[in-house]
């Protein structure tokens, strides 16, 4: 079987591949950093209004959520903007579920 030398990348191909990897890698790092930072938010840090809003959002759409409260929950990383309005994200849902399970076991 003859030996086939792999095709060498040209400089332009290398730059495109490196740029693509960098963008994807940067996105992964941003997501990971955001998740690590958000893990520091605990239930007791939230106001009663924020706790109630998260519980309601965990059950489904919450159309009467105020714009200011929605922005605060997004800033804390517990909710995200969606086409239908602000909704709870995975981090927020995990926080609510953990809290509810802890309350149930006490």
mmCIF file of C-alpha atoms in Angstrom:
data_model
loop_
_atom_site.group_PDB
_atom_site.id
_atom_site.type_symbol
_atom_site.label_atom_id
_atom_site.label_comp_id
_atom_site.label_asym_id
_atom_site.label_seq_id
_atom_site.Cartn_x
_atom_site.Cartn_y
_atom_site.Cartn_z
ATOM 1 C CA UNK A 1 0.000 0.000 0.000
ATOM 2 C CA UNK A 2 1.541 3.332 -0.996
ATOM 3 C CA UNK A 3 2.200 5.962 1.633
ATOM 4 C CA UNK A 4 0.063 9.073 1.221
ATOM 5 C CA UNK A 5 1.418 12.182 2.756
ATOM 6 C CA UNK A 6 -1.315 14.237 4.466
ATOM 7 C CA UNK A 7 -2.150 17.495 2.756
ATOM 8 C CA UNK A 8 -0.475 20.424 4.460
ATOM 9 C CA UNK A 9 -2.580 23.333 5.628
ATOM 10 C CA UNK A 10 -1.997 26.583 3.828
ATOM 11 C CA UNK A 11 -1.662 29.697 5.952
ATOM 12 C CA UNK A 12 -5.207 30.857 5.112
ATOM 13 C CA UNK A 13 -6.693 27.453 5.951
ATOM 14 C CA UNK A 14 -4.759 27.398 9.210
ATOM 15 C CA UNK A 15 -5.944 30.897 10.169
ATOM 16 C CA UNK A 16 -9.579 30.011 9.450
ATOM 17 C CA UNK A 17 -9.313 26.793 11.467
ATOM 18 C CA UNK A 18 -7.572 28.600 14.345
ATOM 19 C CA UNK A 19 -10.144 31.393 14.360
ATOM 20 C CA UNK A 20 -13.026 28.899 14.334
ATOM 21 C CA UNK A 21 -11.493 26.950 17.221
ATOM 22 C CA UNK A 22 -10.856 30.133 19.172
ATOM 23 C CA UNK A 23 -14.454 31.333 18.818
ATOM 24 C CA UNK A 24 -15.848 27.945 19.856
ATOM 25 C CA UNK A 25 -13.359 27.637 22.692
ATOM 26 C CA UNK A 26 -14.064 31.169 23.902
ATOM 27 C CA UNK A 27 -17.791 30.381 23.969
ATOM 28 C CA UNK A 28 -17.170 27.225 26.010
ATOM 29 C CA UNK A 29 -14.985 29.139 28.442
ATOM 30 C CA UNK A 30 -17.590 31.906 28.765
ATOM 31 C CA UNK A 31 -20.335 29.372 29.490
ATOM 32 C CA UNK A 32 -18.162 27.523 31.999
ATOM 33 C CA UNK A 33 -17.088 30.740 33.748
ATOM 34 C CA UNK A 34 -20.705 31.878 33.945
ATOM 35 C CA UNK A 35 -21.785 28.537 35.444
ATOM 36 C CA UNK A 36 -18.977 28.600 38.021
ATOM 37 C CA UNK A 37 -19.797 32.191 38.977
ATOM 38 C CA UNK A 38 -23.493 31.423 39.251
ATOM 39 C CA UNK A 39 -22.929 28.509 41.565
ATOM 40 C CA UNK A 40 -22.148 31.051 44.273
ATOM 41 C CA UNK A 41 -25.761 32.332 44.306
ATOM 42 C CA UNK A 42 -27.553 30.680 47.204
ATOM 43 C CA UNK A 43 -31.234 30.758 48.058
ATOM 44 C CA UNK A 44 -30.693 32.861 51.164
ATOM 45 C CA UNK A 45 -29.018 35.584 49.083
ATOM 46 C CA UNK A 46 -32.243 36.171 47.151
ATOM 47 C CA UNK A 47 -35.028 38.472 48.275
ATOM 48 C CA UNK A 48 -38.430 36.986 49.037
ATOM 49 C CA UNK A 49 -39.702 38.501 45.778
ATOM 50 C CA UNK A 50 -36.883 36.866 43.779
ATOM 51 C CA UNK A 51 -37.503 33.512 45.466
ATOM 52 C CA UNK A 52 -41.232 33.685 44.708
ATOM 53 C CA UNK A 53 -40.570 34.657 41.083
ATOM 54 C CA UNK A 54 -38.185 31.730 40.591
ATOM 55 C CA UNK A 55 -40.691 29.280 42.086
ATOM 56 C CA UNK A 56 -43.428 30.585 39.772
ATOM 57 C CA UNK A 57 -41.132 30.525 36.743
ATOM 58 C CA UNK A 58 -40.207 26.944 37.603
ATOM 59 C CA UNK A 59 -43.882 25.987 37.143
ATOM 60 C CA UNK A 60 -44.174 27.679 33.752
ATOM 61 C CA UNK A 61 -44.538 31.061 32.059
ATOM 62 C CA UNK A 62 -44.848 34.013 34.431
ATOM 63 C CA UNK A 63 -46.346 36.862 32.354
ATOM 64 C CA UNK A 64 -46.808 39.234 35.298
ATOM 65 C CA UNK A 65 -43.073 39.219 36.102
ATOM 66 C CA UNK A 66 -41.896 42.823 36.325
ATOM 67 C CA UNK A 67 -39.227 44.004 33.906
ATOM 68 C CA UNK A 68 -36.920 45.059 36.754
ATOM 69 C CA UNK A 69 -37.197 41.692 38.498
ATOM 70 C CA UNK A 70 -36.681 39.840 35.210
ATOM 71 C CA UNK A 71 -33.530 41.864 34.527
ATOM 72 C CA UNK A 72 -32.265 41.160 38.051
ATOM 73 C CA UNK A 73 -32.772 37.387 37.669
ATOM 74 C CA UNK A 74 -31.033 37.444 34.280
ATOM 75 C CA UNK A 75 -28.163 39.440 35.820
ATOM 76 C CA UNK A 76 -27.846 36.849 38.599
ATOM 77 C CA UNK A 77 -27.736 34.122 35.941
ATOM 78 C CA UNK A 78 -30.905 32.412 37.133
ATOM 79 C CA UNK A 79 -33.080 33.303 34.132
ATOM 80 C CA UNK A 80 -32.666 34.094 30.451
ATOM 81 C CA UNK A 81 -34.406 36.115 27.795
ATOM 82 C CA UNK A 82 -36.470 34.064 25.352
ATOM 83 C CA UNK A 83 -38.741 34.967 22.438
ATOM 84 C CA UNK A 84 -41.802 34.492 24.673
ATOM 85 C CA UNK A 85 -40.349 36.523 27.548
ATOM 86 C CA UNK A 86 -38.003 35.856 30.430
ATOM 87 C CA UNK A 87 -37.813 32.250 31.600
ATOM 88 C CA UNK A 88 -35.935 30.321 34.235
ATOM 89 C CA UNK A 89 -32.719 28.688 33.034
ATOM 90 C CA UNK A 90 -31.040 25.454 34.095
ATOM 91 C CA UNK A 91 -29.068 27.062 36.933
ATOM 92 C CA UNK A 92 -32.183 28.748 38.331
ATOM 93 C CA UNK A 93 -34.213 25.554 38.051
ATOM 94 C CA UNK A 94 -31.525 23.543 39.846
ATOM 95 C CA UNK A 95 -31.431 26.120 42.648
ATOM 96 C CA UNK A 96 -35.216 25.958 43.101
ATOM 97 C CA UNK A 97 -35.332 22.161 43.005
ATOM 98 C CA UNK A 98 -32.421 21.811 45.445
ATOM 99 C CA UNK A 99 -34.126 24.221 47.831
ATOM 100 C CA UNK A 100 -37.486 22.466 47.590
ATOM 101 C CA UNK A 101 -35.911 19.050 48.162
ATOM 102 C CA UNK A 102 -33.940 20.323 51.154
ATOM 103 C CA UNK A 103 -37.111 21.826 52.642
ATOM 104 C CA UNK A 104 -38.970 18.560 52.097
ATOM 105 C CA UNK A 105 -36.266 16.498 53.851
ATOM 106 C CA UNK A 106 -36.150 18.821 56.910
#
